[in-house]
Coordinates of C-alpha atoms in Angstrom, one line a residue:
M1466 CA -0.6 3.2 7.4
I1467 CA -0.9 5.2 4.6
E1468 CA -4.0 6.8 3.8
S1469 CA -4.5 8.4 0.5
S1470 CA -8.1 9.0 0.6
Q1471 CA -7.9 12.7 0.3
V1472 CA -4.2 13.0 -1.5
V1473 CA -4.3 15.7 -3.9
I1474 CA -1.9 15.3 -7.1
E1475 CA -0.6 18.8 -7.2
D1476 CA 1.4 18.8 -9.9
I1477 CA 2.6 15.4 -12.5
V1478 CA 5.6 15.4 -15.1
V1479 CA 5.6 12.5 -17.5
H1480 CA 8.7 11.0 -19.3
H1481 CA 10.2 7.9 -21.3
I1482 CA 12.9 6.4 -20.3
G1483 CA 14.3 4.1 -23.3
S1484 CA 15.9 1.2 -22.6
R1485 CA 19.9 1.4 -22.8
A1486 CA 20.9 -2.5 -23.5
E1487 CA 18.5 -1.3 -27.0
G1488 CA 20.0 1.7 -27.8
Q1489 CA 16.9 4.1 -26.3
P1490 CA 17.4 7.0 -25.8
V1491 CA 15.0 9.2 -23.2
R1492 CA 12.1 11.2 -24.0
Y1493 CA 11.6 14.4 -22.4
S1494 CA 7.9 16.1 -22.1
K1495 CA 8.7 19.3 -22.7
S1496 CA 6.4 20.8 -19.2
A1497 CA 4.4 19.2 -16.8
L1498 CA 1.4 17.1 -17.3
R1499 CA -2.0 18.9 -17.9
L1500 CA -5.0 16.4 -16.4
Q1501 CA -7.9 16.0 -19.4
D1502 CA -10.2 15.0 -16.6
E1503 CA -8.7 16.2 -12.8
E1504 CA -11.2 14.2 -11.2
E1505 CA -11.4 11.0 -12.9
V1506 CA -8.1 10.3 -14.2
G1507 CA -6.6 12.0 -10.9
S1508 CA -8.7 9.6 -9.3
V1509 CA -7.5 6.6 -11.3
L1510 CA -3.7 7.8 -11.0
K1511 CA -4.4 7.9 -7.4
T1512 CA -5.2 4.0 -7.1
Y1513 CA -2.3 3.2 -9.6
F1514 CA 0.3 5.4 -7.5
F1515 CA -0.8 4.6 -4.0
N1516 CA -2.7 0.4 -4.2
A1517 CA 1.1 -1.0 -4.1
F1518 CA 2.2 -0.1 -1.0
K1519 CA 0.4 -2.4 1.3
T1520 CA 3.0 -3.1 4.0
E1521 CA 4.5 -1.4 7.0
A1522 CA 8.1 -1.4 5.4
Y1523 CA 9.7 2.1 5.3
F1524 CA 13.3 3.3 3.6
N1525 CA 14.8 5.9 4.1
F1526 CA 17.7 7.6 2.4
I1527 CA 21.3 6.7 2.8
G1528 CA 24.4 8.9 3.9
A1529 CA 21.3 11.8 5.0
E1530 CA 21.8 11.7 9.2
E1531 CA 25.9 12.5 8.0
G1532 CA 25.0 14.8 6.0
A1533 CA 25.6 13.2 2.3
G1534 CA 22.2 12.2 1.2
G1535 CA 22.5 11.8 -3.2
L1536 CA 20.8 13.3 -5.4
V1537 CA 17.4 11.9 -5.2
F1538 CA 16.8 12.7 -1.3
N1539 CA 18.4 16.7 -2.6
L1540 CA 15.9 17.0 -5.3
A1541 CA 13.1 15.5 -2.4
C1542 CA 14.1 18.3 -0.5
E1543 CA 14.1 21.5 -3.2
V1544 CA 10.3 20.1 -4.4
F1545 CA 9.2 20.0 -0.9
D1546 CA 11.1 23.7 -0.2
D1547 CA 9.7 24.9 -3.6
A1548 CA 7.0 23.1 -5.5
S1549 CA 7.4 25.1 -9.1
K1550 CA 10.8 23.4 -9.6
L1551 CA 9.2 19.8 -9.8
Y1552 CA 9.7 19.9 -13.4
N1553 CA 13.8 21.1 -13.3
A1554 CA 13.8 18.1 -10.9
S1555 CA 12.1 15.1 -12.8
L1556 CA 14.6 16.1 -15.6
Q1557 CA 17.7 15.4 -13.5
L1558 CA 16.0 12.3 -12.2
A1559 CA 15.3 10.8 -15.3
E1560 CA 18.6 11.1 -16.7
L1561 CA 19.7 9.3 -13.1
L1562 CA 17.2 6.7 -13.7
F1563 CA 18.7 6.2 -17.3
E1564 CA 22.5 6.6 -16.2
Q1565 CA 21.3 3.5 -14.0
S1566 CA 19.7 1.2 -16.0
N1567 CA 22.8 -0.7 -17.3
H1568 CA 21.2 -4.6 -16.9
P1569 CA 19.9 -5.8 -20.2
K1570 CA 17.1 -7.1 -17.8
I1571 CA 15.7 -3.5 -16.8
R1572 CA 13.1 -2.4 -19.5
G1573 CA 12.0 1.2 -21.4
G1574 CA 8.6 2.6 -19.8
E1575 CA 7.2 5.3 -18.8
F1576 CA 8.5 7.5 -16.0
Y1577 CA 6.6 9.7 -13.6
V1578 CA 7.0 12.2 -10.8
A1579 CA 4.0 13.5 -8.8
L1580 CA 3.9 16.1 -5.5
F1581 CA 1.4 14.9 -3.3
R1582 CA -0.4 16.6 -1.1
N1583 CA -2.7 15.9 1.9
C1584 CA -0.7 12.4 2.5
V1585 CA -1.5 11.3 6.1
V1586 CA 1.3 8.9 7.0
D1587 CA 1.1 7.6 10.5
G1588 CA -1.7 9.9 11.3
E1589 CA 0.9 11.9 10.2
V1590 CA -0.8 15.1 7.2
V1591 CA 2.3 15.6 4.9
D1592 CA 3.2 16.1 1.6
G1593 CA 5.2 13.4 -0.7
L1594 CA 6.9 12.7 -3.7
G1595 CA 5.7 10.0 -6.1
I1596 CA 8.5 8.7 -8.8
F1597 CA 7.5 6.0 -10.8
K1598 CA 8.1 3.4 -13.7
S1599 CA 5.9 1.6 -15.7
E1600 CA 7.6 -1.3 -17.6
N1601 CA 5.1 -3.3 -18.4
K1602 CA 1.6 -3.2 -20.6
D1603 CA -1.7 -5.1 -20.8
T1604 CA -4.0 -6.0 -24.2
F1605 CA -7.3 -5.3 -23.1
L1606 CA -10.5 -5.7 -25.3
K1607 CA -12.3 -2.6 -26.7
V1608 CA -15.8 -2.5 -27.4
Y1609 CA -17.3 0.1 -29.8
L1610 CA -20.1 0.8 -31.9
K1611 CA -19.7 0.6 -35.9
D1612 CA -22.7 1.0 -38.3
Q1613 CA -25.2 0.0 -35.4
N1614 CA -22.8 -3.2 -34.7
F1615 CA -20.9 -3.8 -32.4
E1616 CA -17.2 -4.3 -32.9
L1617 CA -14.4 -5.7 -30.8
G1618 CA -10.6 -5.0 -30.8
T1619 CA -7.7 -4.6 -28.9
Q1620 CA -6.1 -2.2 -27.2
E1621 CA -2.5 -2.1 -25.4
G1622 CA -2.4 -0.3 -21.5
I1623 CA -1.1 0.4 -18.4
N1624 CA -2.8 -2.0 -15.5
I1625 CA -3.7 0.1 -12.9
R1626 CA -3.4 -3.0 -10.0
K1627 CA 0.4 -3.5 -11.5
L1628 CA 2.5 -0.8 -11.0
D1629 CA 6.0 -1.9 -11.6
K1630 CA 8.3 -0.1 -10.1
G1631 CA 7.6 3.4 -7.2
C1632 CA 8.5 4.8 -4.6
I1633 CA 7.0 8.1 -2.3
V1634 CA 8.8 10.5 -0.5
F1635 CA 6.7 11.7 2.6
N1636 CA 8.1 15.3 3.9
T1637 CA 8.8 14.0 7.4
E1638 CA 11.6 13.0 9.5
R1639 CA 13.9 14.8 7.0
A1640 CA 17.1 14.5 8.9
Q1641 CA 17.0 11.1 9.1
G1642 CA 16.6 10.6 5.3
F1643 CA 12.7 11.0 5.2
K1644 CA 10.0 8.1 5.1
V1645 CA 10.0 6.5 1.8
V1646 CA 7.7 3.3 0.4
M1647 CA 8.8 2.0 -2.8
V1648 CA 8.3 -1.2 -4.4
D1649 CA 9.7 -2.9 -7.7
N1650 CA 7.6 -5.7 -8.7
I1651 CA 9.9 -7.1 -12.0
N1652 CA 13.1 -7.0 -11.3
K1653 CA 14.7 -9.2 -8.4
G1654 CA 18.2 -10.3 -7.1
Q1655 CA 21.1 -8.5 -7.9
E1656 CA 19.2 -6.6 -10.9
A1657 CA 16.7 -5.4 -8.1
R1658 CA 19.2 -3.4 -6.6
F1659 CA 19.9 -0.6 -9.3
W1660 CA 16.0 0.7 -8.2
K1661 CA 16.3 1.0 -4.5
E1662 CA 20.0 1.1 -4.4
D1663 CA 22.0 2.4 -7.3
F1664 CA 18.9 4.7 -8.6
L1665 CA 17.1 6.0 -4.8
G1666 CA 20.3 5.1 -2.5
L1667 CA 17.3 3.6 0.0
Q1668 CA 18.3 1.8 2.7
P1669 CA 15.5 -0.4 5.5
R1670 CA 14.1 2.1 7.8
E1671 CA 15.3 0.9 11.3
D1672 CA 11.8 0.4 12.9
S1673 CA 10.4 -2.0 14.9
Y1674 CA 8.6 -3.7 11.5
Y1675 CA 12.6 -3.8 10.3
F1676 CA 13.9 -5.8 13.4
T1677 CA 10.6 -8.1 13.7
Q1678 CA 11.4 -9.4 9.6
N1679 CA 15.1 -9.8 10.6
Y1680 CA 14.1 -11.8 14.3
M1681 CA 11.8 -13.8 11.1
N1682 CA 14.4 -14.5 9.0
A1683 CA 16.7 -15.5 11.9
C1684 CA 14.0 -17.8 12.8
K1685 CA 13.7 -19.3 9.2
G1686 CA 17.1 -19.9 8.7
F1687 CA 17.4 -21.4 12.2
V1688 CA 15.1 -24.2 10.6
Q1689 CA 16.5 -24.4 7.4
D1690 CA 20.4 -24.4 8.6
V1691 CA 20.4 -26.2 12.0
Y1692 CA 17.0 -27.3 13.0
N1693 CA 16.4 -29.9 10.5
G1694 CA 17.0 -33.8 9.5
E1695 CA 20.6 -33.5 9.3
N1696 CA 20.7 -32.7 12.9
Q1697 CA 17.7 -35.1 13.1
V1698 CA 14.9 -33.0 13.4
P1699 CA 11.7 -34.2 12.4
K1700 CA 9.7 -31.8 10.4
P1701 CA 6.6 -32.0 12.0
E1702 CA 9.2 -29.9 15.1
Q1703 CA 10.5 -27.9 12.8
F1704 CA 6.8 -26.9 11.2
D1705 CA 6.1 -26.1 15.2
F1706 CA 8.6 -23.9 16.0
L1707 CA 8.1 -22.0 13.0
N1708 CA 4.2 -21.6 13.7
R1709 CA 5.7 -21.0 17.0
S1710 CA 7.4 -18.3 16.1
L1711 CA 5.1 -16.5 13.6
D1712 CA 2.4 -17.3 16.5
F1713 CA 5.1 -15.2 18.9
F1714 CA 5.4 -12.4 16.6
D1715 CA 1.4 -11.8 15.4
N1716 CA 0.4 -12.0 18.9
K1717 CA 2.9 -10.2 21.4
G1718 CA 2.6 -6.1 22.0
S1719 CA 6.7 -6.3 22.6
F1720 CA 10.2 -8.6 22.6
N1721 CA 11.2 -10.3 25.5
Q1722 CA 14.1 -12.7 25.2
E1723 CA 12.8 -15.0 28.6
D1724 CA 9.1 -15.1 27.1
F1725 CA 10.6 -16.1 23.7
E1726 CA 12.9 -18.5 25.0
R1727 CA 10.0 -19.9 26.9
E1728 CA 7.0 -19.9 24.8
V1729 CA 9.1 -20.8 21.1
V1730 CA 12.4 -22.3 21.7
R1731 CA 11.2 -24.2 25.0
F1732 CA 14.0 -26.4 25.3
P1733 CA 17.6 -26.1 26.8
E1734 CA 20.2 -27.9 23.8
V1735 CA 17.9 -26.0 21.2
S1736 CA 18.1 -22.7 23.3
E1737 CA 21.9 -22.9 22.9
A1738 CA 22.0 -24.3 19.2
F1739 CA 19.7 -20.6 18.6
A1740 CA 21.9 -18.1 20.4
D1741 CA 25.3 -19.6 18.4
Y1742 CA 22.7 -18.9 15.1
R1743 CA 21.8 -15.9 16.1
N1744 CA 25.3 -14.5 16.8
Q1745 CA 26.3 -15.7 13.2
F1746 CA 23.5 -14.4 11.3
E1747 CA 23.8 -10.8 13.3
E1748 CA 27.6 -11.4 12.3
D1749 CA 26.7 -12.4 8.4
N1750 CA 24.5 -9.4 7.5
G1751 CA 25.1 -6.9 10.0
I1752 CA 21.6 -7.0 11.6
P1753 CA 21.8 -6.2 15.8
L1754 CA 18.5 -8.7 16.7
N1755 CA 17.8 -6.0 19.4
D1756 CA 16.0 -7.7 22.9
S1757 CA 13.8 -5.5 23.7
L1758 CA 11.6 -4.0 20.9
I1759 CA 7.9 -3.8 19.7
F1760 CA 6.5 -6.0 17.6
L1761 CA 4.4 -5.0 14.7
K1762 CA 2.2 -7.8 12.2
V1763 CA 4.4 -8.4 9.5
L1764 CA 2.3 -11.8 8.1

């Protein structure tokens, strides 16, 4: 759980990443941003940066445990060790992001790098390094007074409730690749890989949330691929299996295979088919489905 009410923005830099597909360059700021109204604008920025992270899904940097973390990991280490390096780190991050933005659907936009103090992550107070990109602009109505009459106009701006791309690296668990949250609300599928993998170099953190989601996905896949109409399973029974599995994950504090078999699978012939599907799911996805782990609510 992330608590941001006491967060302070220590420093922030803004650059503009051009669209490579349209031949646009990167435009760099000469220095860190000075907020005109630190209290009001800072509060708006915190809403914009933190409210998009609503789940407890964490990531960490690929290769960090083996001492082979990528550039973003190394720059995060530098900034946490010496806050004065934030601006130089932002230049390298902007350049890296531009180099990785090869897909034609990836648009240009503002790029923010910020250092946060007093982030509370699962009860621990830590610093955070925020990396964000805004690509979409919304049109807003503007009401203004002119010659004692009210006039209406339009203005283009950023909707603070719609963060396009973002990542916050929390200064904890460094040896395991930090604890990181990430969101991409613009690109899906293959074109979304550039933000999470090509640019940030992130992988899911293998915790109880991660394994719970995988087990739920296995249950959904089982109903879709095996426990279906092609195998003479009526729709009500398919929905009943899914509902039982969701209730199990939502209400149980910990996972036990025997409890799952008894409460969700129920029938021996279904149990055998699910075991075969589970083994295939693990092999196809390279994901072990642990028999004993603590579940979190992810619905």
